[in-house]
Coordinates of N, CA, C and O in Angstrom, one line a residue:
M193 N 6.0 6.9 -0.5 CA 7.3 6.4 0.3 C 7.5 5.2 -0.3 O 6.2 4.1 -0.6
K194 N 8.7 5.0 -0.3 CA 9.1 3.5 -0.6 C 9.4 2.3 0.7 O 10.1 3.1 1.6
I195 N 9.1 1.1 0.3 CA 9.7 -0.2 1.1 C 10.1 -1.1 0.7 O 9.9 -1.1 -0.4
S196 N 11.0 -1.6 1.2 CA 11.8 -2.5 1.0 C 11.7 -4.2 1.9 O 12.4 -5.2 1.3
N197 N 10.6 -3.7 2.6 CA 10.7 -5.2 3.5 C 9.3 -5.5 3.7 O 8.4 -4.6 3.7
C198 N 8.7 -6.6 4.3 CA 7.4 -6.6 4.1 C 7.3 -6.2 5.6 O 7.8 -6.4 6.8
P199 N 6.1 -5.2 5.8 CA 5.9 -4.3 7.0 C 5.8 -5.0 8.3 O 5.2 -4.9 9.5
I200 N 4.6 -7.0 8.0 CA 4.1 -7.2 8.8 C 6.0 -8.3 9.8 O 5.5 -8.6 10.9
C201 N 6.6 -9.0 8.9 CA 7.4 -9.5 9.2 C 9.1 -9.3 9.3 O 10.1 -9.9 9.6
G202 N 9.0 -8.3 7.9 CA 10.5 -7.7 7.8 C 10.7 -8.7 6.6 O 12.0 -7.9 6.7
F203 N 10.3 -9.5 6.0 CA 11.3 -10.3 5.1 C 11.4 -9.5 4.3 O 10.8 -8.2 3.5
P204 N 12.8 -9.3 3.7 CA 13.6 -8.3 2.6 C 12.9 -8.6 1.4 O 12.4 -9.8 0.8
W205 N 12.2 -7.6 0.4 CA 12.0 -7.8 -1.0 C 13.2 -7.4 -1.8 O 14.5 -6.7 -1.7
D206 N 13.0 -7.8 -2.8 CA 13.9 -7.9 -4.0 C 14.1 -6.7 -4.7 O 15.2 -5.9 -5.0
E207 N 13.1 -5.9 -4.6 CA 13.1 -4.1 -4.8 C 12.2 -3.3 -4.1 O 11.4 -4.1 -3.1
Q208 N 12.5 -2.3 -3.8 CA 11.7 -1.3 -3.2 C 10.1 -1.3 -3.7 O 10.1 -1.2 -5.0
E209 N 9.1 -1.1 -3.3 CA 7.9 -0.9 -3.3 C 7.3 0.2 -2.9 O 7.6 0.9 -1.9
D210 N 6.7 1.2 -3.8 CA 6.0 2.2 -3.1 C 4.6 1.6 -1.9 O 4.0 1.0 -2.2
I211 N 4.8 2.5 -0.9 CA 4.0 1.6 0.2 C 2.5 2.0 -0.3 O 1.4 0.8 0.3
E212 N 1.8 2.6 -1.0 CA 0.2 2.7 -1.5 C 0.3 1.6 -2.2 O -1.1 0.8 -2.4
E213 N 1.2 0.9 -3.2 CA 0.8 0.1 -3.8 C 0.7 -1.1 -3.3 O 0.1 -2.4 -3.4
V214 N 1.6 -1.0 -2.2 CA 1.4 -2.3 -1.6 C 0.2 -2.6 -0.5 O -0.5 -3.5 -0.5
K215 N -0.6 -1.4 0.3 CA -1.6 -1.7 1.0 C -2.7 -2.1 -0.1 O -3.8 -2.3 0.7
S216 N -2.6 -2.0 -1.2 CA -3.3 -2.3 -2.2 C -3.3 -3.3 -3.2 O -4.1 -3.8 -4.4
S217 N -1.5 -4.1 -2.8 CA -1.4 -5.5 -4.0 C -2.0 -6.9 -4.1 O -2.2 -7.1 -4.6
F218 N -2.4 -6.9 -2.7 CA -2.7 -8.4 -2.9 C -1.9 -9.7 -2.8 O -2.1 -10.2 -3.0
A219 N -0.9 -8.8 -2.8 CA 0.6 -9.6 -3.3 C 0.7 -10.4 -1.4 O 0.0 -10.0 -0.6
I220 N 1.0 -11.4 -1.7 CA 1.2 -12.3 -0.8 C 3.3 -12.7 -0.1 O 3.9 -13.3 -0.8
C221 N 3.1 -12.5 1.1 CA 4.5 -12.5 1.6 C 4.7 -14.2 1.8 O 4.3 -14.8 1.9
D222 N 6.5 -14.3 0.8 CA 6.6 -15.7 1.2 C 7.0 -15.9 2.3 O 7.0 -17.3 2.4
C223 N 7.4 -15.4 3.4 CA 7.7 -15.3 4.8 C 6.5 -15.7 5.4 O 6.4 -16.7 6.1
C224 N 6.0 -14.5 5.8 CA 4.4 -14.8 6.8 C 3.2 -15.3 5.8 O 2.5 -15.8 6.7
G225 N 3.2 -14.8 4.9 CA 2.2 -15.6 4.2 C 0.7 -14.4 4.3 O -0.1 -14.6 3.8
C226 N 1.0 -13.0 5.0 CA 0.2 -11.9 4.7 C -0.3 -11.6 3.4 O 0.6 -11.8 2.3
E227 N -1.2 -11.5 3.3 CA -1.9 -10.9 2.0 C -1.7 -9.5 2.3 O -3.2 -9.0 3.3
Y228 N -1.4 -8.4 1.9 CA -1.3 -7.4 1.8 C -2.7 -6.5 1.3 O -3.3 -6.6 0.1
G229 N -3.2 -5.5 1.8 CA -4.5 -5.2 1.5 C -5.5 -6.0 2.0 O -7.1 -5.6 2.1
Y230 N -5.7 -6.7 2.4 CA -6.6 -7.9 3.2 C -6.0 -8.3 4.6 O -7.0 -8.2 5.8
D231 N -5.0 -9.1 5.1 CA -5.0 -9.3 6.2 C -3.6 -8.9 7.2 O -3.0 -9.0 7.7
D232 N -3.3 -7.4 6.6 CA -2.1 -7.2 6.6 C -1.8 -6.1 8.1 O -1.8 -5.0 7.7
T233 N -1.8 -6.4 9.0 CA -2.3 -5.8 10.3 C -1.1 -6.4 11.5 O -0.8 -7.2 11.2
S234 N -0.9 -6.0 12.2 CA -0.4 -5.9 13.7 C -0.7 -7.5 14.3 O -0.1 -8.3 14.7
T235 N -2.0 -7.7 13.9 CA -2.9 -9.0 14.6 C -2.6 -9.5 14.2 O -2.4 -11.0 14.4
Y236 N -2.1 -9.6 12.7 CA -1.9 -11.3 12.1 C -0.6 -11.2 12.5 O -0.1 -13.0 12.6
R237 N 0.6 -10.3 12.4 CA 1.7 -10.6 12.8 C 2.1 -11.0 14.3 O 2.9 -12.5 14.4
E238 N 1.1 -11.0 15.4 CA 0.8 -11.9 16.4 C 0.6 -13.1 16.3 O 0.9 -13.8 16.9
K239 N -0.1 -13.0 15.3 CA -1.1 -14.9 15.2 C 0.0 -15.7 14.7 O 0.4 -16.4 15.2
W240 N 1.0 -15.2 13.6 CA 1.9 -15.9 13.1 C 2.7 -15.8 14.0 O 3.6 -17.1 14.0
L241 N 3.3 -15.0 14.9 CA 4.6 -15.5 15.7 C 3.9 -16.3 16.8 O 4.7 -17.2 17.4
A242 N 2.7 -16.5 17.0 CA 2.4 -17.3 18.1 C 2.7 -19.0 17.4 O 2.3 -19.3 18.2
K243 N 2.2 -19.1 16.3 CA 2.4 -20.3 15.7 C 3.4 -20.8 15.4 O 3.5 -22.0 14.9
G244 N 4.3 -19.9 15.5 CA 5.7 -20.5 15.8 C 6.7 -19.9 14.3 O 7.5 -20.4 14.1
S245 N 5.9 -19.0 14.1 CA 6.6 -17.9 12.3 C 6.9 -18.9 11.4 O 7.8 -18.9 10.9
P246 N 5.9 -19.7 10.6 CA 5.9 -20.8 10.0 C 6.9 -19.7 8.2 O 5.4 -18.8 8.4
W247 N 6.7 -20.6 7.4 CA 7.1 -20.2 6.4 C 6.0 -20.3 5.4 O 5.3 -21.6 5.4
F248 N 5.3 -19.4 4.6 CA 4.2 -19.9 3.7 C 5.1 -20.2 2.8 O 4.6 -21.6 2.2
A249 N 6.2 -19.7 2.2 CA 6.7 -20.8 1.1 C 7.6 -21.0 1.5 O 8.8 -20.3 1.5
K250 N 8.3 -22.3 1.7 CA 9.1 -22.7 2.5 C 10.5 -22.9 1.1 O 11.5 -23.3 2.0
K251 N 10.3 -23.0 0.6 CA 11.2 -22.7 -0.7 C 12.5 -21.7 -0.8 O 13.2 -21.7 -1.0
A252 N 11.3 -21.0 -0.1 CA 11.9 -19.3 -0.3 C 12.9 -18.8 0.8 O 13.5 -17.7 1.0
R253 N 12.7 -19.6 2.1 CA 13.3 -19.3 3.3 C 14.9 -19.9 3.0 O 15.8 -20.7 2.6
P254 N 15.8 -18.3 3.6 CA 17.3 -18.8 2.9 C 17.9 -19.6 4.0 O 17.4 -20.0 5.6
Q255 N 18.7 -20.4 4.0 CA 19.5 -21.2 4.8 C 19.6 -20.5 5.9 O 20.2 -20.8 7.2
D256 N 20.5 -19.1 5.7 CA 20.7 -18.5 7.2 C 19.5 -17.5 7.9 O 19.9 -16.8 8.8
W257 N 18.8 -18.0 7.6 CA 17.5 -17.0 8.1 C 17.1 -17.1 9.3 O 17.7 -17.7 10.6
N258 N 17.0 -15.9 10.1 CA 17.0 -15.4 11.4 C 16.0 -14.6 11.9 O 16.0 -13.5 11.5
L259 N 15.3 -15.2 12.5 CA 13.9 -14.2 12.4 C 13.8 -12.7 13.6 O 13.6 -12.0 13.2
E260 N 14.4 -12.8 14.6 CA 15.1 -12.1 15.1 C 15.6 -10.6 14.6 O 15.2 -9.7 14.6
E261 N 16.7 -11.1 13.5 CA 17.2 -10.1 12.9 C 16.1 -9.5 12.0 O 16.0 -8.0 11.8
Q262 N 15.2 -10.7 11.8 CA 14.2 -10.2 10.1 C 13.2 -9.1 11.0 O 12.8 -8.1 10.1
L263 N 12.8 -9.1 12.3 CA 11.8 -8.6 13.0 C 12.1 -6.9 13.1 O 11.6 -6.6 13.3
K264 N 13.6 -6.9 13.0 CA 14.1 -5.7 13.2 C 13.3 -4.4 12.0 O 13.5 -3.5 11.9
N265 N 13.2 -5.0 10.6 CA 12.6 -4.6 10.2 C 11.0 -4.4 9.5 O 10.9 -3.8 8.9
I266 N 10.5 -4.7 10.7 CA 9.2 -4.6 10.7 C 8.2 -2.9 10.3 O 9.5 -2.1 11.2
M267 N 7.4 -2.9 10.4 CA 6.4 -1.6 10.3 C 5.8 -1.4 11.5 O 4.6 -1.6 11.5
P268 N 6.5 -1.1 12.9 CA 5.1 -0.9 13.9 C 4.1 0.0 13.7 O 3.3 -0.4 14.3
N269 N 4.4 1.0 12.7 CA 3.2 1.9 13.1 C 2.2 1.4 11.7 O 1.8 2.0 11.1
W270 N 2.6 0.3 10.9 CA 2.1 -0.3 9.6 C 0.5 0.1 9.8 O 0.0 0.4 9.0
N271 N -0.3 -0.6 10.8 CA -1.6 0.0 10.8 C -2.1 1.3 10.8 O -3.1 1.4 10.0
E272 N -1.5 2.1 11.2 CA -1.7 3.5 10.9 C -1.8 3.9 9.7 O -2.3 4.5 8.9
L273 N -0.1 3.4 8.8 CA 0.0 4.1 7.3 C -1.0 2.9 6.8 O -1.2 3.6 5.8
R274 N -1.8 1.4 6.8 CA -2.6 1.1 6.1 C -3.8 1.8 5.7 O -4.3 1.9 5.0
F275 N -4.1 2.4 7.2 CA -5.7 2.4 7.1 C -5.5 4.0 7.1 O -6.5 4.7 6.7
N276 N -4.3 4.8 6.5 CA -4.4 6.2 6.3 C -4.6 6.5 4.5 O -3.8 5.4 3.9

């Protein structure tokens, strides 16, 4: 299965990625800063949101960024997919 957004915060990627590669890539999201394969869980999302959703790579933040719209792209079942 291919995905095109960060499963934690919904930030769109330039290209679709295979979900199996994402789960073990150790890449870091420019938006929420989660490291896939390490701390990419719904708990991380909750903590990130509780901190006020700070940008990890501030230069990557689009001028018209809208958190509510972006969160529509999260994968609510990511924990299940990640550990399977």
